[in-house]
Amino acid sequence: MTTSAASRVVHARAPGKINVFLKVGALLEDGYHDVATAFQAVSLSENVHASAADDFSVRFTGSIDTSSLATGGSNLAIKAATLLAHRAGFRKGVHLEIEKNVPIAGGMGGGSADAAATLLACDALWGTDLTREELLELATQLGSDVPFAFTGGTAIGTGRGDQLSPALAKGQFQWVLALADFGMSTPIVYSELDRHRDRHSQDIFPASAQPQVDASVLQALRAGDPHMLAEVLHNDLQAPALHLEPQLGAVIELGEENGALAGMVSGSGPTIAFLAADLDGALELQIALSAARLTVVRATGPVHGARIIGD
Ligand code: C5P
């Protein structure tokens, strides 16, 4: 290896996401659920710096505490790099430095963003030159939310959430995110939903076999109108997440009392996403929630999917 190849660092970035709408169908035999979701990529992003190495390693830095993260083979970024190496017949490894800004186990797809940016960075570093479709196929194998971190913008996800079609969206939405000091496990939140549905099967409609995104959500995104979107925000995982962590209910109430148009659990939680009317509304809400000693960050969306920033 030449000195310049050894010192080359490829920088790729991928966004976190908010599910502005998430409907969950019945539990399938493979342990997954068919979902219908509207994703919006937001301006909290993960920065992956990839450099040549003989084996696979990762180190985390960034604005959030990363001490709980696994750095071995179970880490999704390492899985992404090894999957690409295997697919391309590449025999060496990579060292990844990941600057994390998306909450860990927060329901905003941070691990998925790490994986999407890693695929892109390693593809460029190793010159494997897979097509976008081939990289998306690998993204699908890594997790249900990885394809969206790859494509970004605004999209409808069906199947496991990995079958994407772009959605029209106008303007920028202003979000305020209340972060929790604990994480939640996605499979546990889905199981809690299944348990709830079993317990109340007499009283509630059975889960839809093929859930769909409501037309009103697409309309609100197309109009770029936060008031319209606030009316139709929906997340089937919110009730089970609140059942598991009831204190999140008070956080939603506090935000809505302080000017949020609406608040909801993001994905499988515990991050609470508040939609604000405009930037001033978001700033005021951020101040009010910070005064209540919550950890709060602002984000806008939609933003780009995974891309190379520097090489
Ligand atoms: O695809 P991913 O590895 O992110 O999924 C994590 C877990 O979340 C799955 O093992 C499953 O329990 C649950 N899940 C689901 N239905 C989906 C997506 C995820 O039940 N559509």
PDB file of C-alpha atoms in Angstrom, residues 10-270:
ATOM      1  CA  VAL A  10     -13.253   9.049   3.094  1.00  0.00           C
ATOM      2  CA  HIS A  11     -15.932  11.061   4.898  1.00  0.00           C
ATOM      3  CA  ALA A  12     -19.586  10.086   4.394  1.00  0.00           C
ATOM      4  CA  ARG A  13     -22.653  11.458   6.171  1.00  0.00           C
ATOM      5  CA  ALA A  14     -26.144  10.004   6.683  1.00  0.00           C
ATOM      6  CA  PRO A  15     -29.200  11.448   8.444  1.00  0.00           C
ATOM      7  CA  GLY A  16     -31.406  10.375  11.329  1.00  0.00           C
ATOM      8  CA  LYS A  17     -35.143  10.151  10.666  1.00  0.00           C
ATOM      9  CA  ILE A  18     -38.559  10.813  12.102  1.00  0.00           C
ATOM     10  CA  ASN A  19     -41.510   8.601  11.210  1.00  0.00           C
ATOM     11  CA  VAL A  20     -44.219  11.231  10.840  1.00  0.00           C
ATOM     12  CA  PHE A  21     -46.700   8.400  10.348  1.00  0.00           C
ATOM     13  CA  LEU A  22     -46.284   4.731  11.297  1.00  0.00           C
ATOM     14  CA  LYS A  23     -49.000   2.130  11.065  1.00  0.00           C
ATOM     15  CA  VAL A  24     -48.101  -1.427  12.102  1.00  0.00           C
ATOM     16  CA  GLY A  25     -49.835  -4.484  10.626  1.00  0.00           C
ATOM     17  CA  ALA A  26     -50.180  -7.925  12.193  1.00  0.00           C
ATOM     18  CA  LEU A  27     -47.193  -9.967  13.396  1.00  0.00           C
ATOM     19  CA  LEU A  28     -45.921 -12.169  10.551  1.00  0.00           C
ATOM     20  CA  GLU A  29     -44.356 -15.621  10.805  1.00  0.00           C
ATOM     21  CA  ASP A  30     -40.839 -14.237  10.266  1.00  0.00           C
ATOM     22  CA  GLY A  31     -41.181 -12.161  13.467  1.00  0.00           C
ATOM     23  CA  TYR A  32     -41.562  -8.881  11.554  1.00  0.00           C
ATOM     24  CA  HIS A  33     -44.624  -6.705  10.941  1.00  0.00           C
ATOM     25  CA  ASP A  34     -45.761  -5.154   7.695  1.00  0.00           C
ATOM     26  CA  VAL A  35     -45.723  -1.420   8.235  1.00  0.00           C
ATOM     27  CA  ALA A  36     -46.779   1.680   6.353  1.00  0.00           C
ATOM     28  CA  THR A  37     -44.680   4.648   7.273  1.00  0.00           C
ATOM     29  CA  ALA A  38     -43.833   8.155   6.099  1.00  0.00           C
ATOM     30  CA  PHE A  39     -40.188   8.915   6.806  1.00  0.00           C
ATOM     31  CA  GLN A  40     -38.597  12.337   6.971  1.00  0.00           C
ATOM     32  CA  ALA A  41     -34.791  12.605   7.119  1.00  0.00           C
ATOM     33  CA  VAL A  42     -33.697  15.287   9.582  1.00  0.00           C
ATOM     34  CA  SER A  43     -30.625  17.432  10.146  1.00  0.00           C
ATOM     35  CA  LEU A  44     -29.130  15.336  12.950  1.00  0.00           C
ATOM     36  CA  SER A  45     -26.551  13.289  11.136  1.00  0.00           C
ATOM     37  CA  GLU A  46     -23.833  10.724  11.581  1.00  0.00           C
ATOM     38  CA  ASN A  47     -20.378  11.388  10.120  1.00  0.00           C
ATOM     39  CA  VAL A  48     -18.334   8.344   9.179  1.00  0.00           C
ATOM     40  CA  HIS A  49     -14.602   8.673   8.419  1.00  0.00           C
ATOM     41  CA  ALA A  50     -13.198   5.528   6.832  1.00  0.00           C
ATOM     42  CA  SER A  51      -9.503   4.744   6.416  1.00  0.00           C
ATOM     43  CA  ALA A  52      -7.646   1.681   5.171  1.00  0.00           C
ATOM     44  CA  ALA A  53      -6.786  -1.021   7.737  1.00  0.00           C
ATOM     45  CA  ASP A  54      -6.022  -4.719   7.780  1.00  0.00           C
ATOM     46  CA  ASP A  55      -9.021  -5.585   9.968  1.00  0.00           C
ATOM     47  CA  PHE A  56     -12.327  -3.993  11.033  1.00  0.00           C
ATOM     48  CA  SER A  57     -12.591  -1.481  13.883  1.00  0.00           C
ATOM     49  CA  VAL A  58     -14.734   1.454  14.956  1.00  0.00           C
ATOM     50  CA  ARG A  59     -14.319   4.358  17.366  1.00  0.00           C
ATOM     51  CA  PHE A  60     -17.109   6.743  18.318  1.00  0.00           C
ATOM     52  CA  THR A  61     -16.971  10.464  19.083  1.00  0.00           C
ATOM     53  CA  GLY A  62     -19.606  13.179  18.971  1.00  0.00           C
ATOM     54  CA  SER A  63     -22.134  15.241  20.845  1.00  0.00           C
ATOM     55  CA  ILE A  64     -23.726  12.322  22.710  1.00  0.00           C
ATOM     56  CA  ASP A  65     -22.457   9.766  25.196  1.00  0.00           C
ATOM     57  CA  THR A  66     -21.297   6.776  23.150  1.00  0.00           C
ATOM     58  CA  SER A  67     -19.815   4.706  25.984  1.00  0.00           C
ATOM     59  CA  SER A  68     -22.645   2.131  25.807  1.00  0.00           C
ATOM     60  CA  LEU A  69     -22.069   1.289  22.146  1.00  0.00           C
ATOM     61  CA  ALA A  70     -20.676  -2.063  21.065  1.00  0.00           C
ATOM     62  CA  THR A  71     -17.571  -1.750  18.897  1.00  0.00           C
ATOM     63  CA  GLY A  72     -17.233  -5.412  17.881  1.00  0.00           C
ATOM     64  CA  GLY A  73     -18.930  -7.591  15.293  1.00  0.00           C
ATOM     65  CA  SER A  74     -22.426  -6.828  16.620  1.00  0.00           C
ATOM     66  CA  ASN A  75     -22.074  -3.138  15.746  1.00  0.00           C
ATOM     67  CA  LEU A  76     -24.165  -2.259  12.679  1.00  0.00           C
ATOM     68  CA  ALA A  77     -21.403  -0.160  11.051  1.00  0.00           C
ATOM     69  CA  ILE A  78     -18.946  -3.072  11.365  1.00  0.00           C
ATOM     70  CA  LYS A  79     -21.644  -5.376   9.955  1.00  0.00           C
ATOM     71  CA  ALA A  80     -22.104  -2.987   7.014  1.00  0.00           C
ATOM     72  CA  ALA A  81     -18.364  -2.902   6.263  1.00  0.00           C
ATOM     73  CA  THR A  82     -17.934  -6.682   6.521  1.00  0.00           C
ATOM     74  CA  LEU A  83     -21.038  -7.297   4.373  1.00  0.00           C
ATOM     75  CA  LEU A  84     -19.691  -5.022   1.626  1.00  0.00           C
ATOM     76  CA  ALA A  85     -16.199  -6.582   1.829  1.00  0.00           C
ATOM     77  CA  HIS A  86     -17.746 -10.042   1.540  1.00  0.00           C
ATOM     78  CA  ARG A  87     -19.989  -8.989  -1.377  1.00  0.00           C
ATOM     79  CA  ALA A  88     -17.068  -7.376  -3.240  1.00  0.00           C
ATOM     80  CA  GLY A  89     -14.494 -10.074  -2.432  1.00  0.00           C
ATOM     81  CA  PHE A  90     -12.333  -7.426  -0.699  1.00  0.00           C
ATOM     82  CA  ARG A  91      -9.790  -9.039   1.590  1.00  0.00           C
ATOM     83  CA  LYS A  92      -8.686  -6.190   3.846  1.00  0.00           C
ATOM     84  CA  GLY A  93     -10.564  -4.131   6.417  1.00  0.00           C
ATOM     85  CA  VAL A  94     -11.327  -0.579   7.448  1.00  0.00           C
ATOM     86  CA  HIS A  95     -11.015   1.696  10.452  1.00  0.00           C
ATOM     87  CA  LEU A  96     -14.162   3.746  11.057  1.00  0.00           C
ATOM     88  CA  GLU A  97     -14.312   6.934  13.127  1.00  0.00           C
ATOM     89  CA  ILE A  98     -17.972   7.811  13.654  1.00  0.00           C
ATOM     90  CA  GLU A  99     -19.066  11.190  14.972  1.00  0.00           C
ATOM     91  CA  LYS A 100     -22.543  10.516  16.367  1.00  0.00           C
ATOM     92  CA  ASN A 101     -25.251  13.133  16.722  1.00  0.00           C
ATOM     93  CA  VAL A 102     -28.383  10.965  16.482  1.00  0.00           C
ATOM     94  CA  PRO A 103     -29.537   9.599  19.873  1.00  0.00           C
ATOM     95  CA  ILE A 104     -28.538   5.988  20.609  1.00  0.00           C
ATOM     96  CA  ALA A 105     -31.468   3.503  20.745  1.00  0.00           C
ATOM     97  CA  GLY A 106     -33.638   6.614  20.491  1.00  0.00           C
ATOM     98  CA  GLY A 107     -36.026   5.660  17.698  1.00  0.00           C
ATOM     99  CA  MET A 108     -34.376   7.987  15.171  1.00  0.00           C
ATOM    100  CA  GLY A 109     -32.387   5.492  13.138  1.00  0.00           C
ATOM    101  CA  GLY A 110     -28.887   6.449  14.308  1.00  0.00           C
ATOM    102  CA  GLY A 111     -27.435   2.954  13.939  1.00  0.00           C
ATOM    103  CA  SER A 112     -29.072   2.683  10.524  1.00  0.00           C
ATOM    104  CA  ALA A 113     -27.464   5.981   9.489  1.00  0.00           C
ATOM    105  CA  ASP A 114     -24.056   4.669  10.632  1.00  0.00           C
ATOM    106  CA  ALA A 115     -24.569   1.593   8.440  1.00  0.00           C
ATOM    107  CA  ALA A 116     -25.708   3.578   5.377  1.00  0.00           C
ATOM    108  CA  ALA A 117     -22.801   6.037   5.589  1.00  0.00           C
ATOM    109  CA  THR A 118     -20.349   3.162   6.165  1.00  0.00           C
ATOM    110  CA  LEU A 119     -21.527   1.357   3.003  1.00  0.00           C
ATOM    111  CA  LEU A 120     -20.973   4.497   0.962  1.00  0.00           C
ATOM    112  CA  ALA A 121     -17.604   5.364   2.573  1.00  0.00           C
ATOM    113  CA  CYS A 122     -16.181   1.856   2.198  1.00  0.00           C
ATOM    114  CA  ASP A 123     -17.416   1.584  -1.388  1.00  0.00           C
ATOM    115  CA  ALA A 124     -15.466   4.765  -2.216  1.00  0.00           C
ATOM    116  CA  LEU A 125     -12.400   3.854  -0.112  1.00  0.00           C
ATOM    117  CA  TRP A 126     -12.067   0.350  -1.529  1.00  0.00           C
ATOM    118  CA  GLY A 127     -13.115   1.286  -5.072  1.00  0.00           C
ATOM    119  CA  THR A 128     -15.661  -1.530  -5.028  1.00  0.00           C
ATOM    120  CA  ASP A 129     -17.878   0.692  -7.209  1.00  0.00           C
ATOM    121  CA  LEU A 130     -21.187  -1.040  -6.593  1.00  0.00           C
ATOM    122  CA  THR A 131     -24.222   0.572  -8.190  1.00  0.00           C
ATOM    123  CA  ARG A 132     -26.686   2.490  -6.046  1.00  0.00           C
ATOM    124  CA  GLU A 133     -29.161  -0.397  -6.430  1.00  0.00           C
ATOM    125  CA  GLU A 134     -26.547  -2.911  -5.267  1.00  0.00           C
ATOM    126  CA  LEU A 135     -25.717  -0.782  -2.202  1.00  0.00           C
ATOM    127  CA  LEU A 136     -29.440  -0.416  -1.439  1.00  0.00           C
ATOM    128  CA  GLU A 137     -29.816  -4.200  -1.605  1.00  0.00           C
ATOM    129  CA  LEU A 138     -27.042  -4.543   1.016  1.00  0.00           C
ATOM    130  CA  ALA A 139     -28.720  -1.809   3.088  1.00  0.00           C
ATOM    131  CA  THR A 140     -31.943  -3.867   3.133  1.00  0.00           C
ATOM    132  CA  GLN A 141     -30.037  -6.875   4.490  1.00  0.00           C
ATOM    133  CA  LEU A 142     -28.648  -4.773   7.356  1.00  0.00           C
ATOM    134  CA  GLY A 143     -31.949  -3.525   8.810  1.00  0.00           C
ATOM    135  CA  SER A 144     -35.418  -2.218   7.990  1.00  0.00           C
ATOM    136  CA  ASP A 145     -34.448   1.474   8.366  1.00  0.00           C
ATOM    137  CA  VAL A 146     -31.055   1.356   6.614  1.00  0.00           C
ATOM    138  CA  PRO A 147     -32.429   1.849   3.050  1.00  0.00           C
ATOM    139  CA  PHE A 148     -34.137   5.087   4.116  1.00  0.00           C
ATOM    140  CA  ALA A 149     -30.949   6.419   5.751  1.00  0.00           C
ATOM    141  CA  PHE A 150     -29.366   5.755   2.365  1.00  0.00           C
ATOM    142  CA  THR A 151     -31.999   7.559   0.265  1.00  0.00           C
ATOM    143  CA  GLY A 152     -33.101  10.308   2.722  1.00  0.00           C
ATOM    144  CA  GLY A 153     -35.524  13.114   1.868  1.00  0.00           C
ATOM    145  CA  THR A 154     -39.157  12.182   2.368  1.00  0.00           C
ATOM    146  CA  ALA A 155     -40.357   8.690   1.505  1.00  0.00           C
ATOM    147  CA  ILE A 156     -43.079   6.155   2.067  1.00  0.00           C
ATOM    148  CA  GLY A 157     -41.873   2.823   3.432  1.00  0.00           C
ATOM    149  CA  THR A 158     -43.863  -0.403   3.180  1.00  0.00           C
ATOM    150  CA  GLY A 159     -43.045  -4.071   3.789  1.00  0.00           C
ATOM    151  CA  ARG A 160     -40.705  -3.968   6.791  1.00  0.00           C
ATOM    152  CA  GLY A 161     -40.319  -0.244   6.101  1.00  0.00           C
ATOM    153  CA  ASP A 162     -37.560  -1.012   3.612  1.00  0.00           C
ATOM    154  CA  GLN A 163     -39.599  -0.866   0.382  1.00  0.00           C
ATOM    155  CA  LEU A 164     -39.320   2.825  -0.415  1.00  0.00           C
ATOM    156  CA  SER A 165     -41.063   5.175  -2.753  1.00  0.00           C
ATOM    157  CA  PRO A 166     -40.287   8.896  -2.744  1.00  0.00           C
ATOM    158  CA  ALA A 167     -42.949  11.319  -1.516  1.00  0.00           C
ATOM    159  CA  LEU A 168     -43.334  14.933  -2.593  1.00  0.00           C
ATOM    160  CA  ALA A 169     -42.576  17.438   0.139  1.00  0.00           C
ATOM    161  CA  LYS A 170     -42.362  21.205   0.149  1.00  0.00           C
ATOM    162  CA  GLY A 171     -40.348  23.495   2.410  1.00  0.00           C
ATOM    163  CA  GLN A 172     -38.734  22.699   5.737  1.00  0.00           C
ATOM    164  CA  PHE A 173     -40.367  21.411   8.898  1.00  0.00           C
ATOM    165  CA  GLN A 174     -39.050  22.526  12.295  1.00  0.00           C
ATOM    166  CA  TRP A 175     -38.658  19.822  14.939  1.00  0.00           C
ATOM    167  CA  VAL A 176     -37.673  19.938  18.594  1.00  0.00           C
ATOM    168  CA  LEU A 177     -36.467  16.628  19.993  1.00  0.00           C
ATOM    169  CA  ALA A 178     -36.533  15.731  23.670  1.00  0.00           C
ATOM    170  CA  LEU A 179     -33.890  13.071  24.280  1.00  0.00           C
ATOM    171  CA  ALA A 180     -34.140  10.491  27.037  1.00  0.00           C
ATOM    172  CA  ASP A 181     -31.239   9.344  29.187  1.00  0.00           C
ATOM    173  CA  PHE A 182     -32.159   5.709  28.475  1.00  0.00           C
ATOM    174  CA  GLY A 183     -32.640   3.698  25.286  1.00  0.00           C
ATOM    175  CA  MET A 184     -35.519   1.468  24.175  1.00  0.00           C
ATOM    176  CA  SER A 185     -35.254  -1.777  22.268  1.00  0.00           C
ATOM    177  CA  THR A 186     -37.227  -1.841  19.014  1.00  0.00           C
ATOM    178  CA  PRO A 187     -38.167  -5.578  19.245  1.00  0.00           C
ATOM    179  CA  ILE A 188     -39.424  -5.111  22.831  1.00  0.00           C
ATOM    180  CA  VAL A 189     -41.672  -2.202  21.797  1.00  0.00           C
ATOM    181  CA  TYR A 190     -43.089  -4.210  18.867  1.00  0.00           C
ATOM    182  CA  SER A 191     -43.727  -7.179  21.234  1.00  0.00           C
ATOM    183  CA  GLU A 192     -45.511  -4.889  23.664  1.00  0.00           C
ATOM    184  CA  LEU A 193     -47.800  -3.798  20.805  1.00  0.00           C
ATOM    185  CA  ASP A 194     -48.527  -7.456  19.965  1.00  0.00           C
ATOM    186  CA  ARG A 195     -49.274  -8.225  23.633  1.00  0.00           C
ATOM    187  CA  HIS A 196     -51.615  -5.238  23.851  1.00  0.00           C
ATOM    188  CA  ARG A 197     -53.436  -6.349  20.699  1.00  0.00           C
ATOM    189  CA  ASP A 198     -53.786  -9.913  22.049  1.00  0.00           C
ATOM    190  CA  ARG A 199     -55.099  -8.675  25.415  1.00  0.00           C
ATOM    191  CA  HIS A 200     -57.689  -6.390  23.821  1.00  0.00           C
ATOM    192  CA  SER A 201     -58.591  -8.461  20.774  1.00  0.00           C
ATOM    193  CA  GLN A 202     -62.295  -8.324  21.778  1.00  0.00           C
ATOM    194  CA  ASP A 203     -62.390  -4.533  21.889  1.00  0.00           C
ATOM    195  CA  ILE A 204     -60.149  -3.303  19.073  1.00  0.00           C
ATOM    196  CA  PHE A 205     -60.063  -3.760  15.306  1.00  0.00           C
ATOM    197  CA  PRO A 206     -57.655  -6.483  14.226  1.00  0.00           C
ATOM    198  CA  ALA A 207     -54.336  -5.167  12.859  1.00  0.00           C
ATOM    199  CA  SER A 208     -54.625  -4.427   9.182  1.00  0.00           C
ATOM    200  CA  ALA A 209     -53.019  -6.990   6.843  1.00  0.00           C
ATOM    201  CA  GLN A 210     -51.740  -4.273   4.534  1.00  0.00           C
ATOM    202  CA  PRO A 211     -51.489  -0.969   6.345  1.00  0.00           C
ATOM    203  CA  GLN A 212     -51.379   2.207   4.281  1.00  0.00           C
ATOM    204  CA  VAL A 213     -50.207   5.753   4.818  1.00  0.00           C
ATOM    205  CA  ASP A 214     -53.235   8.070   5.091  1.00  0.00           C
ATOM    206  CA  ALA A 215     -53.709  10.345   2.086  1.00  0.00           C
ATOM    207  CA  SER A 216     -53.945  13.315   4.496  1.00  0.00           C
ATOM    208  CA  VAL A 217     -50.289  12.771   5.489  1.00  0.00           C
ATOM    209  CA  LEU A 218     -49.106  12.900   1.883  1.00  0.00           C
ATOM    210  CA  GLN A 219     -51.198  16.015   1.364  1.00  0.00           C
ATOM    211  CA  ALA A 220     -49.701  17.786   4.400  1.00  0.00           C
ATOM    212  CA  LEU A 221     -46.141  16.908   3.315  1.00  0.00           C
ATOM    213  CA  ARG A 222     -46.861  18.105  -0.243  1.00  0.00           C
ATOM    214  CA  ALA A 223     -48.296  21.357   1.081  1.00  0.00           C
ATOM    215  CA  GLY A 224     -45.332  21.895   3.430  1.00  0.00           C
ATOM    216  CA  ASP A 225     -47.875  22.917   6.067  1.00  0.00           C
ATOM    217  CA  PRO A 226     -46.853  22.103   9.667  1.00  0.00           C
ATOM    218  CA  HIS A 227     -50.369  22.792  11.001  1.00  0.00           C
ATOM    219  CA  MET A 228     -51.827  20.222   8.602  1.00  0.00           C
ATOM    220  CA  LEU A 229     -49.066  17.725   9.395  1.00  0.00           C
ATOM    221  CA  ALA A 230     -49.517  18.181  13.157  1.00  0.00           C
ATOM    222  CA  GLU A 231     -53.150  17.079  12.793  1.00  0.00           C
ATOM    223  CA  VAL A 232     -52.206  13.773  11.182  1.00  0.00           C
ATOM    224  CA  LEU A 233     -48.970  12.716  12.955  1.00  0.00           C
ATOM    225  CA  HIS A 234     -49.488   9.115  14.019  1.00  0.00           C
ATOM    226  CA  ASN A 235     -47.387   6.314  15.486  1.00  0.00           C
ATOM    227  CA  ASP A 236     -48.787   2.860  16.371  1.00  0.00           C
ATOM    228  CA  LEU A 237     -45.671   2.263  18.499  1.00  0.00           C
ATOM    229  CA  GLN A 238     -46.466   5.234  20.736  1.00  0.00           C
ATOM    230  CA  ALA A 239     -48.985   3.432  22.965  1.00  0.00           C
ATOM    231  CA  PRO A 240     -46.683   0.458  23.688  1.00  0.00           C
ATOM    232  CA  ALA A 241     -43.697   2.796  24.207  1.00  0.00           C
ATOM    233  CA  LEU A 242     -45.722   4.850  26.721  1.00  0.00           C
ATOM    234  CA  HIS A 243     -46.899   1.673  28.399  1.00  0.00           C
ATOM    235  CA  LEU A 244     -43.276   0.609  28.893  1.00  0.00           C
ATOM    236  CA  GLU A 245     -42.047   4.099  29.874  1.00  0.00           C
ATOM    237  CA  PRO A 246     -45.066   6.045  31.222  1.00  0.00           C
ATOM    238  CA  GLN A 247     -43.001   9.138  32.108  1.00  0.00           C
ATOM    239  CA  LEU A 248     -42.747   9.926  28.371  1.00  0.00           C
ATOM    240  CA  GLY A 249     -46.427  10.941  28.454  1.00  0.00           C
ATOM    241  CA  ALA A 250     -45.599  13.902  30.697  1.00  0.00           C
ATOM    242  CA  VAL A 251     -42.878  15.013  28.266  1.00  0.00           C
ATOM    243  CA  ILE A 252     -45.391  15.073  25.396  1.00  0.00           C
ATOM    244  CA  GLU A 253     -47.823  17.089  27.528  1.00  0.00           C
ATOM    245  CA  LEU A 254     -45.151  19.568  28.566  1.00  0.00           C
ATOM    246  CA  GLY A 255     -44.189  20.240  24.942  1.00  0.00           C
ATOM    247  CA  GLU A 256     -47.779  20.652  23.824  1.00  0.00           C
ATOM    248  CA  GLU A 257     -48.399  23.095  26.711  1.00  0.00           C
ATOM    249  CA  ASN A 258     -45.395  25.116  25.559  1.00  0.00           C
ATOM    250  CA  GLY A 259     -46.370  25.765  21.980  1.00  0.00           C
ATOM    251  CA  ALA A 260     -45.634  22.527  20.101  1.00  0.00           C
ATOM    252  CA  LEU A 261     -48.231  21.908  17.394  1.00  0.00           C
ATOM    253  CA  ALA A 262     -48.017  18.226  18.321  1.00  0.00           C
ATOM    254  CA  GLY A 263     -45.668  15.810  20.027  1.00  0.00           C
ATOM    255  CA  MET A 264     -45.134  12.128  19.393  1.00  0.00           C
ATOM    256  CA  VAL A 265     -42.861   9.227  20.228  1.00  0.00           C
ATOM    257  CA  SER A 266     -40.297   8.938  17.439  1.00  0.00           C
ATOM    258  CA  GLY A 267     -40.202   5.418  15.961  1.00  0.00           C
ATOM    259  CA  SER A 268     -39.948   2.952  18.855  1.00  0.00           C
ATOM    260  CA  GLY A 269     -38.873   5.733  21.251  1.00  0.00           C
ATOM    261  CA  PRO A 270     -37.859   7.065  23.663  1.00  0.00           C
TER     262      PRO A 270
END
